[in-house]
Amino acid sequence: MPLPADHWQRALALMDTAVTLRPEQRDAWLDEIAAAEPQVAPLLRKLLSAHQRVETNDILATLPRPDRQTQHPSNGEIGAQIGPFELIELLGHGGMGSVWRARYADGRLKRDVAVKLPATSDNPAALSSLRERFARERDFLAQLEHPNIARLYDTGISDSGQPYLAMEYVAGEPIDAFCDKQRLTIKARLTLYLQVLDAVEFAHRQLVLHRDLKPGNVLVDGNGQARLLDFGVAKLLPETSVVANPATTISAGSDLTEMAGAAITLAYAAPEQINHGRLSTATDVYALGVMLYRLLTGSAPYQPKRDTRGALEDEVLAVDPANASTRFAPIETLEARQTTQVALRRTLAGDIDTILAKALKKNADERYPTVAALAEDLRKHLTQQPIAARADSLWYLTSRVIARHRVAVAASVLGVTALIATTGVAVWQAKVATASAARANKEATRVATAQKVLTGIFSNADPEQSRGDSITAREILERGLASAEKELADDPEALALVLTQIGDIYYRLGLPEQLLAVQRRRVTVLETMPGADVNALVDAQLALGQALGETGESVNTSAALSLLLQALDTARTRGAEQDRVVWALALVADRHRLDRRLESAQGYIAQALALATHVMPEPQPKLAEAHAINAVIARDQGRIEDARRAFEETVAINATGRGHGKVEQIDILNHFAQLEFDSSDYLAAERRALDALQLAKGLPGDLGINIAPARRIAVLAALFAGDYAGAQRLSDDILAPELNAKHPLRSGTARLVNARLAWMTGNFDSAERDLALAEPLLSPHAQWAVRWAVAKSELDIRRDRIVTAESRLQTVLAEQSKSLGPDNIELAPALEWLGVAHAKLNQPSVAQNYFSKSCMLRARSRAINHPARVRCDAYLVLSISDASSGAKATSLQALQAVVSAQRKDDIALLRSLHQVRKTLEQSSTSPTLFGVTFPILN
């Protein structure tokens, strides 16, 4: 029996309120409606049920649909084992499968995971296709290591034919529910939402689109951190392609698309998804726009009169959504945002309306081209800076200035008479502002042109464009360079921007020859362009100078210094911004340091820092790097305290959030930790190394090569500080990834650390095994090969293989003397162990000669209380054959006092000195302590 029209109208009107309520509020509200309007309530519930089916569509619905005849429900039950996982608790289920909380059945990892079980099939072809898709997704999606993305751990099909996806289990609430429950203000919502944008932007850079962004796929945990779920529905490029530009178009005709079908969450679907068009990063931008609209207003951007799929599709395709500021919000929505209707409209009007309108454009080309661009406009809005999505009119620019400086502007109103009297000045300032706006528009146009070319470059990675062939990042870039040269022949400034971007990608891919060629071309383009921007030219010259220096070839390193000096001259004589002058001075200083011209390096860095104090009053990356370069120069000169202060300056700038990037901060902390270790402050070294490791925990991507030094230093610092148990714990916790690293140098150096830990704790056999494994890994690297040889000789001496050790050390010493010269500090360890070897061979005069040379070298670069210097001095005392045991004991006691002064740790050397001194004092005779009785000092 048809329902009366007024019932439909009433139900549709109530829907506007229903969709804004949280689930726990909605049930009670529906009960009230049922009691007050029993004829309308059943229809309202049906409408809500249909709405929720659209709203909650997820990854399970995007999997290949089995034939109806062969489909079975997912067979999960508590305690069942699916692949390596044991199911613990059912989290949810639907027509396409179920989701479970689970853990590893063998107990190897004590963490919960979320296991998704799609409906199964008896069709072998369907299972084979599914297995292939799962394998491809696992390989790609496992790369998405980001603090705001829930990891995909594993995919597969169990022995019983049950497909499964195991993801990181996130205990949290959907972002809209969290915001409402916490009563977050609009500003707080925007700040939280930026976490979502950062995560999606990262995924785009890995060539992964989400395609199903919605509040249900963004959970917020107990720490207020947003976590994105279900990147498993993303379209992926072929495994051999690597792209670093986020504006990549991804083919709608790939195998994954055909297998996955066209399942989407309609409420958040972009027009091109509905029309089965080509998807790109702009598709996710659209969904993010819908999500932001809901977070801010509590309602959807589209309000079709009929709650049907067709009506919603029509609106998405043909109707521009109303401005967010025009939406009427129920009292519950306003309370959840701690605002009023008037205040909410005022907050959303202007920038937010403009940002949302751009994100929700029907034409993907008219939206923000990247998530980063959307995030940048939101950040500018939060700091009351002009956003890119609106024209830079003089009134708009002025209004932003007024918003940022309300107090100053209010005070100036008191001087209105003076303002009228200086109308000429005001007119002049208006012209300047207009000129600035014109420059800004020109720059925006140039960036847009470059962005368009970059998008075209990386669309070459589209399987459709490449006719299904797999192409590598290098091939993409080579094609792109040719395309950019052709398309931007008449716009050299835009070409320079594209070359800058491609150069950055070559740097990240580790292709120095290609990087060098691109940087040369960039400089040529700018040098031959009339009226080229001097700052851009200086930047290009400095980048080329750095690229030349990093090749390691002597002819290039010489050219690098010349080019850096040329950039410095350009910056000074042609009026570049002063921060470029500072940066050029710092890079010239670092080049001198690398070339071992330390006095010249110190002079240039002093100039850089003197200028920086005047032109860089606020923290910024180049200032942080200048202090870091100053630190390593001071370190190389042996000015330890100066180096420590310079590193502390760098760390302080970085702590403001306006210094180095996070990865660069890890490198700085590594250098700082190494400085503290070399200066024998082992507790500080361990702390700095652990700081670097802690910082890396929150960063995406594989940072193994960056944190490898921190892992080694942390273990060695604890060991040298005398905390053997702590060193062993650290080795178990953080050194294992290094021992198993595929990179030979990482694995080899970790084995060297592990061997030292083993013999210091008496496990000589384990040390032998580690050294044997390390030898082939370190032998191609001259410096590390020497360190391995010295370590192996030390172990041999500890195991009384004296002759073997002595022979090896003689070879090492000869090679070092030839390559480094006879007075290099690097010779000290080999000389010292040769002294120990000859002392144990009962040759005191030979031993004393080696000890004397080693102590002389250490005295040049080590403080008087440095353990390495004190140990050598102690050996020299013990090697004097005609000194009495009492005299030796007295000398050792004095050395003990020197090394223990102001130390907060119980280093092994102190224990060794104490034990040898007691042996000398308690002996009734005068022990020679030569031959087998000669002690080894730790």
CSV table of N, CA and C in Angstrom, one decimal, residues 8 11-12 15-16 19 43 46-55 265-267 274 302-317:
chain,number,residue,atom,x,y,z
A,8,TRP,N,6.5,10.6,3.6
A,8,TRP,CA,7.8,10.7,2.9
A,8,TRP,C,8.5,12.0,3.2
A,11,ALA,N,9.8,12.0,6.8
A,11,ALA,CA,10.9,11.1,7.0
A,11,ALA,C,12.2,11.7,6.4
A,12,LEU,N,12.1,12.3,5.2
A,12,LEU,CA,13.3,12.9,4.6
A,12,LEU,C,13.8,14.1,5.4
A,15,MET,N,15.6,12.8,8.4
A,15,MET,CA,16.9,12.2,8.0
A,15,MET,C,18.1,13.2,8.2
A,16,ASP,N,17.8,14.5,7.9
A,16,ASP,CA,18.8,15.5,8.0
A,16,ASP,C,19.4,15.5,9.4
A,19,VAL,N,21.3,11.8,10.4
A,19,VAL,CA,22.7,11.6,9.9
A,19,VAL,C,23.7,12.3,10.7
A,43,LEU,N,9.5,4.1,8.2
A,43,LEU,CA,10.1,4.5,7.0
A,43,LEU,C,11.4,5.2,7.3
A,46,LYS,N,14.0,2.6,7.6
A,46,LYS,CA,14.5,2.0,6.4
A,46,LYS,C,15.4,2.9,5.6
A,47,LEU,N,15.1,4.2,5.7
A,47,LEU,CA,16.0,5.2,5.0
A,47,LEU,C,17.4,5.2,5.7
A,48,LEU,N,17.4,5.1,7.0
A,48,LEU,CA,18.7,5.1,7.7
A,48,LEU,C,19.4,3.8,7.4
A,49,SER,N,18.7,2.7,7.3
A,49,SER,CA,19.4,1.5,7.0
A,49,SER,C,20.0,1.5,5.6
A,50,ALA,N,19.3,2.1,4.6
A,50,ALA,CA,19.9,2.2,3.3
A,50,ALA,C,21.1,3.2,3.3
A,51,HIS,N,21.0,4.2,4.1
A,51,HIS,CA,22.1,5.2,4.2
A,51,HIS,C,23.3,4.6,4.8
A,52,GLN,N,23.1,3.7,5.8
A,52,GLN,CA,24.3,3.1,6.5
A,52,GLN,C,24.9,2.1,5.6
A,53,ARG,N,24.1,1.4,4.7
A,53,ARG,CA,24.8,0.4,3.8
A,53,ARG,C,25.7,1.1,2.9
A,54,VAL,N,25.3,2.3,2.4
A,54,VAL,CA,26.2,3.1,1.6
A,54,VAL,C,27.4,3.6,2.4
A,55,GLU,N,27.1,4.1,3.6
A,55,GLU,CA,28.1,4.7,4.4
A,55,GLU,C,29.2,3.8,4.9
A,265,THR,N,32.3,3.8,-1.6
A,265,THR,CA,31.4,4.4,-0.6
A,265,THR,C,30.8,5.7,-1.3
A,266,LEU,N,29.6,5.6,-1.7
A,266,LEU,CA,29.0,6.6,-2.5
A,266,LEU,C,29.0,8.0,-1.9
A,267,ALA,N,28.8,8.0,-0.6
A,267,ALA,CA,28.7,9.3,0.1
A,267,ALA,C,30.0,10.1,0.0
A,274,ILE,N,32.2,7.5,-9.9
A,274,ILE,CA,30.8,7.2,-10.3
A,274,ILE,C,30.8,6.9,-11.8
A,302,TYR,N,26.1,17.2,0.2
A,302,TYR,CA,24.9,17.0,-0.7
A,302,TYR,C,23.7,16.6,0.1
A,303,GLN,N,22.6,17.2,-0.2
A,303,GLN,CA,21.3,16.9,0.5
A,303,GLN,C,20.2,16.6,-0.5
A,304,PRO,N,20.3,15.4,-1.2
A,304,PRO,CA,19.3,15.1,-2.2
A,304,PRO,C,17.9,15.0,-1.6
A,305,LYS,N,16.9,15.4,-2.3
A,305,LYS,CA,15.5,15.3,-1.8
A,305,LYS,C,15.1,13.9,-1.6
A,306,ARG,N,15.6,13.0,-2.4
A,306,ARG,CA,15.3,11.6,-2.3
A,306,ARG,C,16.5,10.8,-1.8
A,307,ASP,N,16.3,10.0,-0.8
A,307,ASP,CA,17.5,9.3,-0.3
A,307,ASP,C,17.7,8.0,-1.0
A,308,THR,N,18.1,8.1,-2.3
A,308,THR,CA,18.3,7.0,-3.1
A,308,THR,C,19.7,7.1,-3.7
A,309,ARG,N,20.2,6.0,-4.2
A,309,ARG,CA,21.6,6.0,-4.8
A,309,ARG,C,21.6,6.9,-6.0
A,310,GLY,N,20.5,6.8,-6.8
A,310,GLY,CA,20.5,7.6,-8.1
A,310,GLY,C,20.4,9.1,-7.8
A,311,ALA,N,19.7,9.5,-6.7
A,311,ALA,CA,19.6,10.9,-6.4
A,311,ALA,C,20.9,11.4,-5.9
A,312,LEU,N,21.6,10.7,-5.1
A,312,LEU,CA,22.9,11.1,-4.6
A,312,LEU,C,23.9,11.2,-5.8
A,313,GLU,N,23.9,10.2,-6.7
A,313,GLU,CA,24.8,10.2,-7.8
A,313,GLU,C,24.5,11.5,-8.6
A,314,ASP,N,23.2,11.8,-8.9
A,314,ASP,CA,22.9,13.0,-9.7
A,314,ASP,C,23.5,14.3,-9.1
A,315,GLU,N,23.4,14.4,-7.7
A,315,GLU,CA,23.9,15.6,-7.1
A,315,GLU,C,25.4,15.7,-7.2
A,316,VAL,N,26.1,14.5,-6.9
A,316,VAL,CA,27.5,14.5,-7.0
A,316,VAL,C,28.0,14.9,-8.4
A,317,LEU,N,27.3,14.5,-9.4
A,317,LEU,CA,27.7,14.7,-10.8
A,317,LEU,C,27.3,16.1,-11.3
